């Protein structure tokens, strides 16, 4: 396994600024980035930066694709339902699960220290389980809310129908039956 890039030895804030500059430069300008790092007190060759930049570009593009996937999934789910926040959470959970699975596979293949790999995979597995529980809890909440709304609508329609049968309602019984079935989908 080749040695790890010296870019990973940079302090987090310098590496973050380097990442920002890489994205801003369209993943080019390695000579200028090397000079900037030298001004910061870090000597990293442009070839080392290029290797790091190519790797970071792949990660960046993958992250952007995941973000677009979440957006597409949530728009598709919202088009089918009225609960846009729930659809966004569901789409994010789906993409998150996919990313965690890919991460676990990559860690298993790349990590040379089995103890470190096992710990990281354990954390990823726990995150995956948490996402699964979140999705299940969300679905339970949606079902409970849907049931509660149907019960409330049914009760209100029952009162309106009772008023209509007694001749005190503003709507006749047939109109209320149509509303119950067509609008609320209640028998």
PDB file of C-alpha atoms in Angstrom:
ATOM      1  CA  UNK A   1       0.000   0.000   0.000  1.00  0.00           C
ATOM      2  CA  UNK A   2       1.471   3.402  -0.947  1.00  0.00           C
ATOM      3  CA  UNK A   3       2.224   5.899   1.833  1.00  0.00           C
ATOM      4  CA  UNK A   4      -0.549   8.284   2.757  1.00  0.00           C
ATOM      5  CA  UNK A   5      -0.451  11.720   1.077  1.00  0.00           C
ATOM      6  CA  UNK A   6       1.260  14.507   3.017  1.00  0.00           C
ATOM      7  CA  UNK A   7      -1.884  16.590   2.449  1.00  0.00           C
ATOM      8  CA  UNK A   8      -3.603  14.492   5.129  1.00  0.00           C
ATOM      9  CA  UNK A   9      -0.983  15.689   7.606  1.00  0.00           C
ATOM     10  CA  UNK A  10      -2.108  19.309   7.200  1.00  0.00           C
ATOM     11  CA  UNK A  11      -4.092  20.882  10.048  1.00  0.00           C
ATOM     12  CA  UNK A  12      -7.852  20.530   9.455  1.00  0.00           C
ATOM     13  CA  UNK A  13      -8.408  24.254   8.820  1.00  0.00           C
ATOM     14  CA  UNK A  14      -5.606  24.360   6.205  1.00  0.00           C
ATOM     15  CA  UNK A  15      -6.902  21.196   4.534  1.00  0.00           C
ATOM     16  CA  UNK A  16     -10.416  22.677   4.508  1.00  0.00           C
ATOM     17  CA  UNK A  17      -9.132  25.856   2.858  1.00  0.00           C
ATOM     18  CA  UNK A  18      -7.194  23.737   0.348  1.00  0.00           C
ATOM     19  CA  UNK A  19     -10.392  21.810  -0.459  1.00  0.00           C
ATOM     20  CA  UNK A  20     -12.268  25.079  -0.955  1.00  0.00           C
ATOM     21  CA  UNK A  21      -9.537  26.351  -3.272  1.00  0.00           C
ATOM     22  CA  UNK A  22      -9.528  23.067  -5.195  1.00  0.00           C
ATOM     23  CA  UNK A  23     -13.265  23.295  -5.828  1.00  0.00           C
ATOM     24  CA  UNK A  24     -12.973  26.993  -6.686  1.00  0.00           C
ATOM     25  CA  UNK A  25     -10.204  26.330  -9.203  1.00  0.00           C
ATOM     26  CA  UNK A  26     -12.081  23.474 -10.857  1.00  0.00           C
ATOM     27  CA  UNK A  27      -9.548  20.987  -9.464  1.00  0.00           C
ATOM     28  CA  UNK A  28      -6.640  22.606 -11.225  1.00  0.00           C
ATOM     29  CA  UNK A  29      -3.906  25.158 -10.544  1.00  0.00           C
ATOM     30  CA  UNK A  30      -1.744  22.813  -8.494  1.00  0.00           C
ATOM     31  CA  UNK A  31       1.375  24.947  -8.949  1.00  0.00           C
ATOM     32  CA  UNK A  32      -0.429  27.941  -7.401  1.00  0.00           C
ATOM     33  CA  UNK A  33      -1.830  25.772  -4.611  1.00  0.00           C
ATOM     34  CA  UNK A  34       1.639  24.418  -3.861  1.00  0.00           C
ATOM     35  CA  UNK A  35       2.962  28.006  -3.685  1.00  0.00           C
ATOM     36  CA  UNK A  36       0.076  29.020  -1.398  1.00  0.00           C
ATOM     37  CA  UNK A  37       0.805  26.108   0.937  1.00  0.00           C
ATOM     38  CA  UNK A  38       4.509  27.023   0.927  1.00  0.00           C
ATOM     39  CA  UNK A  39       3.517  30.552   2.020  1.00  0.00           C
ATOM     40  CA  UNK A  40       1.561  28.909   4.846  1.00  0.00           C
ATOM     41  CA  UNK A  41       4.675  26.988   5.895  1.00  0.00           C
ATOM     42  CA  UNK A  42       3.822  23.605   4.346  1.00  0.00           C
ATOM     43  CA  UNK A  43       5.973  22.084   1.603  1.00  0.00           C
ATOM     44  CA  UNK A  44       3.811  19.842  -0.573  1.00  0.00           C
ATOM     45  CA  UNK A  45       4.720  19.156  -4.183  1.00  0.00           C
ATOM     46  CA  UNK A  46       2.311  19.894  -7.001  1.00  0.00           C
ATOM     47  CA  UNK A  47       2.314  16.191  -7.937  1.00  0.00           C
ATOM     48  CA  UNK A  48       1.254  15.251  -4.385  1.00  0.00           C
ATOM     49  CA  UNK A  49      -1.440  17.917  -4.582  1.00  0.00           C
ATOM     50  CA  UNK A  50      -2.545  16.594  -7.957  1.00  0.00           C
ATOM     51  CA  UNK A  51      -2.932  13.054  -6.582  1.00  0.00           C
ATOM     52  CA  UNK A  52      -4.870  14.375  -3.602  1.00  0.00           C
ATOM     53  CA  UNK A  53      -6.933  16.658  -5.879  1.00  0.00           C
ATOM     54  CA  UNK A  54      -7.980  13.780  -8.129  1.00  0.00           C
ATOM     55  CA  UNK A  55      -9.074  11.735  -5.119  1.00  0.00           C
ATOM     56  CA  UNK A  56     -10.900  14.702  -3.588  1.00  0.00           C
ATOM     57  CA  UNK A  57     -12.589  15.484  -6.924  1.00  0.00           C
ATOM     58  CA  UNK A  58     -14.016  11.956  -7.055  1.00  0.00           C
ATOM     59  CA  UNK A  59     -15.318  12.298  -3.495  1.00  0.00           C
ATOM     60  CA  UNK A  60     -16.725  15.743  -4.274  1.00  0.00           C
ATOM     61  CA  UNK A  61     -18.522  14.545  -7.396  1.00  0.00           C
ATOM     62  CA  UNK A  62     -19.883  11.532  -5.539  1.00  0.00           C
ATOM     63  CA  UNK A  63     -21.194  13.805  -2.773  1.00  0.00           C
ATOM     64  CA  UNK A  64     -22.800  16.126  -5.312  1.00  0.00           C
ATOM     65  CA  UNK A  65     -24.426  13.155  -7.049  1.00  0.00           C
ATOM     66  CA  UNK A  66     -25.775  12.000  -3.683  1.00  0.00           C
ATOM     67  CA  UNK A  67     -27.174  15.482  -3.028  1.00  0.00           C
ATOM     68  CA  UNK A  68     -28.853  15.533  -6.449  1.00  0.00           C
ATOM     69  CA  UNK A  69     -30.213  12.043  -5.806  1.00  0.00           C
ATOM     70  CA  UNK A  70     -31.750  13.217  -2.516  1.00  0.00           C
ATOM     71  CA  UNK A  71     -33.296  16.166  -4.328  1.00  0.00           C
ATOM     72  CA  UNK A  72     -34.703  13.979  -7.129  1.00  0.00           C
ATOM     73  CA  UNK A  73     -36.028  11.361  -4.705  1.00  0.00           C
ATOM     74  CA  UNK A  74     -37.637  13.938  -2.465  1.00  0.00           C
ATOM     75  CA  UNK A  75     -39.281  15.687  -5.436  1.00  0.00           C
ATOM     76  CA  UNK A  76     -40.612  12.353  -6.679  1.00  0.00           C
ATOM     77  CA  UNK A  77     -41.881  11.426  -3.231  1.00  0.00           C
ATOM     78  CA  UNK A  78     -43.437  14.874  -2.713  1.00  0.00           C
ATOM     79  CA  UNK A  79     -45.207  14.543  -6.064  1.00  0.00           C
ATOM     80  CA  UNK A  80     -46.859  11.384  -4.743  1.00  0.00           C
ATOM     81  CA  UNK A  81     -47.664  12.779  -1.283  1.00  0.00           C
ATOM     82  CA  UNK A  82     -48.285  16.037   0.525  1.00  0.00           C
ATOM     83  CA  UNK A  83     -45.675  15.567   3.287  1.00  0.00           C
ATOM     84  CA  UNK A  84     -42.617  17.264   1.764  1.00  0.00           C
ATOM     85  CA  UNK A  85     -40.557  17.167   4.989  1.00  0.00           C
ATOM     86  CA  UNK A  86     -41.169  13.445   5.438  1.00  0.00           C
ATOM     87  CA  UNK A  87     -40.301  12.807   1.799  1.00  0.00           C
ATOM     88  CA  UNK A  88     -37.031  14.711   2.181  1.00  0.00           C
ATOM     89  CA  UNK A  89     -36.130  12.715   5.303  1.00  0.00           C
ATOM     90  CA  UNK A  90     -36.969   9.458   3.567  1.00  0.00           C
ATOM     91  CA  UNK A  91     -34.863  10.349   0.531  1.00  0.00           C
ATOM     92  CA  UNK A  92     -31.941  11.455   2.706  1.00  0.00           C
ATOM     93  CA  UNK A  93     -32.122   8.226   4.692  1.00  0.00           C
ATOM     94  CA  UNK A  94     -32.071   6.173   1.497  1.00  0.00           C
ATOM     95  CA  UNK A  95     -28.993   7.971   0.185  1.00  0.00           C
ATOM     96  CA  UNK A  96     -27.368   7.891   3.626  1.00  0.00           C
ATOM     97  CA  UNK A  97     -27.791   4.143   3.781  1.00  0.00           C
ATOM     98  CA  UNK A  98     -26.212   3.757   0.352  1.00  0.00           C
ATOM     99  CA  UNK A  99     -23.256   5.966   1.326  1.00  0.00           C
ATOM    100  CA  UNK A 100     -22.696   4.096   4.592  1.00  0.00           C
ATOM    101  CA  UNK A 101     -22.728   0.757   2.800  1.00  0.00           C
ATOM    102  CA  UNK A 102     -20.174   2.014   0.273  1.00  0.00           C
ATOM    103  CA  UNK A 103     -18.066   3.395   3.120  1.00  0.00           C
ATOM    104  CA  UNK A 104     -18.087   0.090   4.944  1.00  0.00           C
ATOM    105  CA  UNK A 105     -16.990  -1.774   1.812  1.00  0.00           C
ATOM    106  CA  UNK A 106     -14.240   0.756   1.077  1.00  0.00           C
ATOM    107  CA  UNK A 107     -12.973   0.619   4.665  1.00  0.00           C
ATOM    108  CA  UNK A 108     -12.834  -3.126   4.630  1.00  0.00           C
ATOM    109  CA  UNK A 109     -10.773  -3.000   1.443  1.00  0.00           C
ATOM    110  CA  UNK A 110      -8.489  -0.049   2.266  1.00  0.00           C
ATOM    111  CA  UNK A 111      -7.703  -0.142   5.974  1.00  0.00           C
ATOM    112  CA  UNK A 112      -4.459  -1.886   6.879  1.00  0.00           C
ATOM    113  CA  UNK A 113      -5.055  -1.825  10.655  1.00  0.00           C
ATOM    114  CA  UNK A 114      -7.817  -4.392  11.340  1.00  0.00           C
ATOM    115  CA  UNK A 115      -8.640  -2.926  14.770  1.00  0.00           C
ATOM    116  CA  UNK A 116      -9.110   0.569  13.359  1.00  0.00           C
ATOM    117  CA  UNK A 117     -11.137  -0.778  10.420  1.00  0.00           C
ATOM    118  CA  UNK A 118     -13.358  -2.794  12.761  1.00  0.00           C
ATOM    119  CA  UNK A 119     -14.019   0.258  14.946  1.00  0.00           C
ATOM    120  CA  UNK A 120     -14.847   2.472  11.954  1.00  0.00           C
ATOM    121  CA  UNK A 121     -17.057  -0.189  10.387  1.00  0.00           C
ATOM    122  CA  UNK A 122     -18.798  -0.584  13.757  1.00  0.00           C
ATOM    123  CA  UNK A 123     -19.541   3.157  13.845  1.00  0.00           C
ATOM    124  CA  UNK A 124     -20.803   3.085  10.255  1.00  0.00           C
ATOM    125  CA  UNK A 125     -22.982   0.058  11.028  1.00  0.00           C
ATOM    126  CA  UNK A 126     -24.445   1.846  14.045  1.00  0.00           C
ATOM    127  CA  UNK A 127     -25.178   4.895  11.865  1.00  0.00           C
ATOM    128  CA  UNK A 128     -26.857   2.656   9.305  1.00  0.00           C
ATOM    129  CA  UNK A 129     -29.000   1.098  12.033  1.00  0.00           C
ATOM    130  CA  UNK A 130     -29.901   4.557  13.353  1.00  0.00           C
ATOM    131  CA  UNK A 131     -30.998   5.600   9.856  1.00  0.00           C
ATOM    132  CA  UNK A 132     -33.117   2.466   9.584  1.00  0.00           C
ATOM    133  CA  UNK A 133     -34.783   3.149  12.938  1.00  0.00           C
ATOM    134  CA  UNK A 134     -35.377   6.761  11.952  1.00  0.00           C
ATOM    135  CA  UNK A 135     -37.077   5.645   8.739  1.00  0.00           C
ATOM    136  CA  UNK A 136     -39.268   3.139  10.593  1.00  0.00           C
ATOM    137  CA  UNK A 137     -40.189   5.699  13.257  1.00  0.00           C
ATOM    138  CA  UNK A 138     -41.060   8.193  10.538  1.00  0.00           C
ATOM    139  CA  UNK A 139     -43.325   5.680   8.792  1.00  0.00           C
ATOM    140  CA  UNK A 140     -45.045   4.808  12.096  1.00  0.00           C
ATOM    141  CA  UNK A 141     -45.581   8.505  12.781  1.00  0.00           C
ATOM    142  CA  UNK A 142     -47.022   9.023   9.284  1.00  0.00           C
ATOM    143  CA  UNK A 143     -49.388   6.067   9.727  1.00  0.00           C
ATOM    144  CA  UNK A 144     -50.516   7.309  13.154  1.00  0.00           C
ATOM    145  CA  UNK A 145     -51.070  10.820  11.846  1.00  0.00           C
ATOM    146  CA  UNK A 146     -52.981   9.536   8.809  1.00  0.00           C
ATOM    147  CA  UNK A 147     -55.168   7.346  11.050  1.00  0.00           C
ATOM    148  CA  UNK A 148     -55.779  10.199  13.484  1.00  0.00           C
ATOM    149  CA  UNK A 149     -56.770  12.560  10.670  1.00  0.00           C
ATOM    150  CA  UNK A 150     -59.129   9.949   9.190  1.00  0.00           C
ATOM    151  CA  UNK A 151     -60.742   9.381  12.596  1.00  0.00           C
ATOM    152  CA  UNK A 152     -61.195  13.116  13.151  1.00  0.00           C
ATOM    153  CA  UNK A 153     -62.615  13.598   9.661  1.00  0.00           C
ATOM    154  CA  UNK A 154     -64.923  10.607  10.145  1.00  0.00           C
ATOM    155  CA  UNK A 155     -66.176  11.970  13.466  1.00  0.00           C
ATOM    156  CA  UNK A 156     -66.849  15.396  11.977  1.00  0.00           C
ATOM    157  CA  UNK A 157     -68.663  13.854   9.028  1.00  0.00           C
ATOM    158  CA  UNK A 158     -70.724  11.690  11.430  1.00  0.00           C
ATOM    159  CA  UNK A 159     -71.841  14.847  13.259  1.00  0.00           C
ATOM    160  CA  UNK A 160     -72.671  16.575   9.972  1.00  0.00           C
ATOM    161  CA  UNK A 161     -74.653  13.533   8.776  1.00  0.00           C
ATOM    162  CA  UNK A 162     -76.560  13.375  12.065  1.00  0.00           C
ATOM    163  CA  UNK A 163     -77.409  17.047  11.635  1.00  0.00           C
ATOM    164  CA  UNK A 164     -78.487  16.429   8.035  1.00  0.00           C
ATOM    165  CA  UNK A 165     -80.762  13.519   9.076  1.00  0.00           C
ATOM    166  CA  UNK A 166     -82.330  15.698  11.746  1.00  0.00           C
ATOM    167  CA  UNK A 167     -82.879  18.416   9.156  1.00  0.00           C
ATOM    168  CA  UNK A 168     -80.526  20.832  10.938  1.00  0.00           C
ATOM    169  CA  UNK A 169     -77.497  20.594   8.647  1.00  0.00           C
ATOM    170  CA  UNK A 170     -76.426  22.807   5.808  1.00  0.00           C
ATOM    171  CA  UNK A 171     -75.608  19.773   3.634  1.00  0.00           C
ATOM    172  CA  UNK A 172     -77.866  16.866   2.732  1.00  0.00           C
ATOM    173  CA  UNK A 173     -76.968  13.260   3.610  1.00  0.00           C
ATOM    174  CA  UNK A 174     -76.117  12.317  -0.005  1.00  0.00           C
ATOM    175  CA  UNK A 175     -73.601  15.171  -0.361  1.00  0.00           C
ATOM    176  CA  UNK A 176     -71.963  14.165   2.921  1.00  0.00           C
ATOM    177  CA  UNK A 177     -71.793  10.530   1.749  1.00  0.00           C
ATOM    178  CA  UNK A 178     -70.007  11.660  -1.417  1.00  0.00           C
ATOM    179  CA  UNK A 179     -67.584  13.831   0.604  1.00  0.00           C
ATOM    180  CA  UNK A 180     -66.899  10.926   2.970  1.00  0.00           C
ATOM    181  CA  UNK A 181     -66.112   8.522   0.143  1.00  0.00           C
ATOM    182  CA  UNK A 182     -64.598  10.708  -2.554  1.00  0.00           C
ATOM    183  CA  UNK A 183     -62.696  13.310  -0.526  1.00  0.00           C
ATOM    184  CA  UNK A 184     -61.674  11.374   2.571  1.00  0.00           C
ATOM    185  CA  UNK A 185     -61.752   7.834   1.202  1.00  0.00           C
ATOM    186  CA  UNK A 186     -63.791   6.664   4.182  1.00  0.00           C
ATOM    187  CA  UNK A 187     -66.412   3.951   3.936  1.00  0.00           C
TER     188      UNK A 187
END
